[in-house]
Short mmCIF file of C-alpha atoms and ligand atoms in Angstrom, two decimals:
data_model
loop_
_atom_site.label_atom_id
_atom_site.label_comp_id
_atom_site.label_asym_id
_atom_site.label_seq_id
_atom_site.Cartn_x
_atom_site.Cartn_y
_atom_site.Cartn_z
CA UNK A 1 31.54 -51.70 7.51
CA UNK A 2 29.27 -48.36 7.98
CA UNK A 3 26.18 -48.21 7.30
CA UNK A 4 24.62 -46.98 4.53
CA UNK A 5 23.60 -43.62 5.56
CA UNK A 6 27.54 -43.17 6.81
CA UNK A 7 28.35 -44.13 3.20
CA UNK A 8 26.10 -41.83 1.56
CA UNK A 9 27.35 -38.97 3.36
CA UNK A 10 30.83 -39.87 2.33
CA UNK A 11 29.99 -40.31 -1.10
CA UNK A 12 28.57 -37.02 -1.12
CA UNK A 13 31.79 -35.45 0.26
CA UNK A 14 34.28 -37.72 -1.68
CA UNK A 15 32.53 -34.97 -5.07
CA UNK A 16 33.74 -32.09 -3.38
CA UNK A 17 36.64 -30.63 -5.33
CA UNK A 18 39.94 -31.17 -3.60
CA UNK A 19 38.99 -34.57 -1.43
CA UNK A 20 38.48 -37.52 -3.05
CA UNK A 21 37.25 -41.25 -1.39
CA UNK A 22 40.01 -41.02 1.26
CA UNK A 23 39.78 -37.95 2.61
CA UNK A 24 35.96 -38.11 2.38
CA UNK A 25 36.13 -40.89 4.83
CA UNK A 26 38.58 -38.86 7.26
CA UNK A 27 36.06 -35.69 7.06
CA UNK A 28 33.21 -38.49 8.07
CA UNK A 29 35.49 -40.21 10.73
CA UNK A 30 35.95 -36.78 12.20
CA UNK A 31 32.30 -35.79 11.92
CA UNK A 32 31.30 -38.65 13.85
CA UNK A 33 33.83 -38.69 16.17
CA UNK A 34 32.80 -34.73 16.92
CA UNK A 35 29.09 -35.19 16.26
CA UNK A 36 27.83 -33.05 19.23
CA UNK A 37 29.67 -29.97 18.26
CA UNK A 38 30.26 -30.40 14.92
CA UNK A 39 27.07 -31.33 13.10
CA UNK A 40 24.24 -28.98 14.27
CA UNK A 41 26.99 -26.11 13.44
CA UNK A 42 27.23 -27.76 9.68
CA UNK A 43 23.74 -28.40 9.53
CA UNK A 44 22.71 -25.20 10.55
CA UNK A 45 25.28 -23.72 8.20
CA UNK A 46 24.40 -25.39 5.13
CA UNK A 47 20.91 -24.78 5.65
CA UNK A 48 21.46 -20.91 5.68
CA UNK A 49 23.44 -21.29 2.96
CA UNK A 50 20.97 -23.42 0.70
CA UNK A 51 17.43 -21.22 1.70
CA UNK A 52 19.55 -17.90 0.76
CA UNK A 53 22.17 -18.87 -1.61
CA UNK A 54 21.23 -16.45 -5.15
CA UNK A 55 22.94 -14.86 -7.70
CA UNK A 56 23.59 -11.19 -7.94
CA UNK A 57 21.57 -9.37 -10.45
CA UNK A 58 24.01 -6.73 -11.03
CA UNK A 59 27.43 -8.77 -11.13
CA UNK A 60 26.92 -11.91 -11.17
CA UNK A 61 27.94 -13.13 -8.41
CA UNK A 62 27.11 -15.68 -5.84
CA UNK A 63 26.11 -14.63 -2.55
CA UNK A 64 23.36 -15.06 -0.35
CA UNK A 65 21.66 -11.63 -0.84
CA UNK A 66 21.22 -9.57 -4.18
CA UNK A 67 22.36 -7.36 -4.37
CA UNK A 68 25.49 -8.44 -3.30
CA UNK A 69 27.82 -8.15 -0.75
CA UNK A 70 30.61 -6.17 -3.60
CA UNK A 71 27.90 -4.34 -4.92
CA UNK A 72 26.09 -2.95 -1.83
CA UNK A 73 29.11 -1.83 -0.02
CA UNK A 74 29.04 1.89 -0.63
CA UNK A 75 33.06 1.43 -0.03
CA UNK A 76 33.88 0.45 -2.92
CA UNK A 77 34.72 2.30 -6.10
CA UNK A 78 31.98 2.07 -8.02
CA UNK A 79 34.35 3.54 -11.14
CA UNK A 80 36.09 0.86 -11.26
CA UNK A 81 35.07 -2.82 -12.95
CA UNK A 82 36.93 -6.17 -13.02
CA UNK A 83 35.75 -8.10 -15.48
CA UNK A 84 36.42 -11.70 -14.52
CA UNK A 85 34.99 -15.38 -16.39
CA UNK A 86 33.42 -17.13 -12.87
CA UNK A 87 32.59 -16.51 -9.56
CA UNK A 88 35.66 -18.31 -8.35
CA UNK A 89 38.09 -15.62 -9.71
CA UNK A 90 35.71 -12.64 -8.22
CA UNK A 91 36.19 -14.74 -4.68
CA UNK A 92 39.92 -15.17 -5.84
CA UNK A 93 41.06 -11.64 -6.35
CA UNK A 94 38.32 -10.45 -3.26
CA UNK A 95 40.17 -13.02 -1.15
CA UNK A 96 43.48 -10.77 -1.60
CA UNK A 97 41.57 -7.77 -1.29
CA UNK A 98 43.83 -6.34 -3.98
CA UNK A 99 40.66 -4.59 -5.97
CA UNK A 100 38.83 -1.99 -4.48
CA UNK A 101 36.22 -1.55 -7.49
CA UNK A 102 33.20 -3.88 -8.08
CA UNK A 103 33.44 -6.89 -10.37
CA UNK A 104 31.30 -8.88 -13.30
CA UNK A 105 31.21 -11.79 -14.10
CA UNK A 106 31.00 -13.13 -17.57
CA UNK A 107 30.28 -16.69 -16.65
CA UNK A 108 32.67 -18.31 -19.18
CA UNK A 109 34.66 -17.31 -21.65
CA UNK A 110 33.88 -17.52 -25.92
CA UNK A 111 34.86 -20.52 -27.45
CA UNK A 112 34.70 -21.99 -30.75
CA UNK A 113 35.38 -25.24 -30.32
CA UNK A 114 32.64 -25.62 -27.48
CA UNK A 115 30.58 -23.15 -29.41
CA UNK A 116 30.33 -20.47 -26.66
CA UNK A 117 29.31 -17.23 -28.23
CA UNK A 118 28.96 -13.45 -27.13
CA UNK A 119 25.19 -14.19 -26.38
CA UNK A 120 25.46 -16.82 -24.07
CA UNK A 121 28.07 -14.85 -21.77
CA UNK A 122 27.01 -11.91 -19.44
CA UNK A 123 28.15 -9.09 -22.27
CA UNK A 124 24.90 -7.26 -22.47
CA UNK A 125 24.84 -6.56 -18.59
CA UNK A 126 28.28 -5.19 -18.49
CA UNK A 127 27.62 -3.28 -22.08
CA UNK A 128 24.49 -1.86 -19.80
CA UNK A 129 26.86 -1.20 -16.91
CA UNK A 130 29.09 1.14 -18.68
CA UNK A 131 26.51 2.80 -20.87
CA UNK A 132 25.40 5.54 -18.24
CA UNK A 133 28.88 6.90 -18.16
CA UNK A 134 29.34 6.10 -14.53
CA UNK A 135 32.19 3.60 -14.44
CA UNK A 136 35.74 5.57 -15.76
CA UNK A 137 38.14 1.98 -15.79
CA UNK A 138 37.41 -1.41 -16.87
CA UNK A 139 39.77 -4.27 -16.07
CA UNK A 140 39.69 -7.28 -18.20
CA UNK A 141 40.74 -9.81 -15.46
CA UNK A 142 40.48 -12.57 -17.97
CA UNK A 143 42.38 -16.14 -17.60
CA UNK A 144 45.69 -16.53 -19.22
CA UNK A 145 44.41 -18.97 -21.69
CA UNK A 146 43.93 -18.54 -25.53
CA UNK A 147 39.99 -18.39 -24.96
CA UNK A 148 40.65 -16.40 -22.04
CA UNK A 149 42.29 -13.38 -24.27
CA UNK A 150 40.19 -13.84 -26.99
CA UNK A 151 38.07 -13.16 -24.56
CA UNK A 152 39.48 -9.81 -23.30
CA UNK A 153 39.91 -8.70 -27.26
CA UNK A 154 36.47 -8.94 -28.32
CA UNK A 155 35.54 -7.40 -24.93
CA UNK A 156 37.98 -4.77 -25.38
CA UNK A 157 36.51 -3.47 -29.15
CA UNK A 158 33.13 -3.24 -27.80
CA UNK A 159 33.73 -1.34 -24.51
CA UNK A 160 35.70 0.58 -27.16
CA UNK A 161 32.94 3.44 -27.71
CA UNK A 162 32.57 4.31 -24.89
CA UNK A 163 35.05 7.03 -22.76
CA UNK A 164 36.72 4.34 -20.46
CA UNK A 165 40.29 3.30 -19.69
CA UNK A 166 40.20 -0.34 -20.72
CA UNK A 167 43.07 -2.64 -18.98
CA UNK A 168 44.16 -6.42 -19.13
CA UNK A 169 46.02 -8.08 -16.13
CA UNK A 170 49.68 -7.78 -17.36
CA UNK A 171 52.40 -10.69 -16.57
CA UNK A 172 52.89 -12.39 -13.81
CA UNK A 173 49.92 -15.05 -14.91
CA UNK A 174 51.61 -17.76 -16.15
CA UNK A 175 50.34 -18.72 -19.45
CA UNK A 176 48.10 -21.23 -19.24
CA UNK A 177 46.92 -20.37 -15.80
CA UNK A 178 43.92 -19.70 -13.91
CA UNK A 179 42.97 -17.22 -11.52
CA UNK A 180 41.38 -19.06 -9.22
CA UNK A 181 44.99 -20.94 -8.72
CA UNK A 182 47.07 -18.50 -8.20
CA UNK A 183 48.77 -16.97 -4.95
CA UNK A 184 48.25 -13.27 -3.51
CA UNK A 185 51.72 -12.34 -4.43
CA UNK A 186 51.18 -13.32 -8.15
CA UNK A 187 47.94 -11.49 -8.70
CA UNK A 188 49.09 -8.22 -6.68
CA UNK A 189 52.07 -8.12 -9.10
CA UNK A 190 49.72 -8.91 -11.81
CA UNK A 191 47.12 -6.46 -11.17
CA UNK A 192 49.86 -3.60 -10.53
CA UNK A 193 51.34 -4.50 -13.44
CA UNK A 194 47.83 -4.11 -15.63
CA UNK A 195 48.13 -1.88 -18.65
CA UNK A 196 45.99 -0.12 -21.45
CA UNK A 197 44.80 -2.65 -24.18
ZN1 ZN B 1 27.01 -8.12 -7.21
#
């Protein structure tokens, strides 16, 4: 029987996405068991993380500066925008390292039924974005759901004013799919494959 701090920890862990009560109690077990090394490290980590931890006033994003880390790097084509829903697909298609643009993110997608509409998404920034002339291709890296491409359409007649080459991530997303999910050979093929809308 562990005490109830031990418990609360685990309880805390067992909401993490992808554990559960079980494994939660094995990441505990372990932390424990390695307390000397282990904890100050995650302590110290987490603390960083939590003091610093702020989203990016020109993407989106979350980092822990802001600008940030996509935008600042002067490496990057900054011609080139990937429109994406959350954070998790920006970290999904950086992860690959597939895109050498910057991204935005939208921070959902428009939906009817849960009465999500242009306003409440991150249009207006991106519409700002692109109004200067600076950025040549936009790439609608929406999900491959029905409010994903509903999505990209409506996003694809407003950017339409303005002198860009607008593309959509082609096939190779499985319908139904999310970014987030998929493996590097999937998107690469996908983001080769992306075409004029
Ligand atoms: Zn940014």
């Amino acid at each position: 029987m562990a005490s109830q701090e031990i418990e609360a920890l685990s309880s805390v862990l067992a909401r993490l996405p992808g554990l559960g009560p079980r494994s939660a109690r094995r990441a505990v077990l372990w932390l424990v068991k390695n307390r000397e090394q282990a904890l100050p490290a995650l302590l110290e980590a987490l603390d960083a993380v939590s003091e610093t931890l702020v989203e990016c006033q020109t993407c989106g994003n979350v980092d822990t500066r802001d600008p940030c880390g996509i935008c600042a790097d002067p490496r990057r084509d900054a011609k080139a925008l990937c429109v994406v829903e959350d954070v998790a697909d920006v970290w999904a298609l950086d992860r690959a390292r597939l895109f050498q643009g910057r991204y935005h993110v939208l921070g959902g997608r428009l939906s009817a039924l849960d009465g999500v509409g242009p306003e409440d998404l991150n249009i207006a920034s991106l519409m700002d974005r692109v109004a200067d002339g600076s950025v040549d291709e936009v790439v609608l890296a929406m999900n491959a759901t029905l409010e994903g491409q509903t999505t990209a359409h409506y996003l694809a007649e407003r950017l339409e004013e303005h002198n860009l080459r607008i593309t959509q991530l082609a096939h190779g997303l499985p319908v139904g799919g999310e970014l987030d999910y998929l493996d590097e050979g999937t998107l690469a093929q996908a983001l080769r494959a992306r075409r004029p809308v």
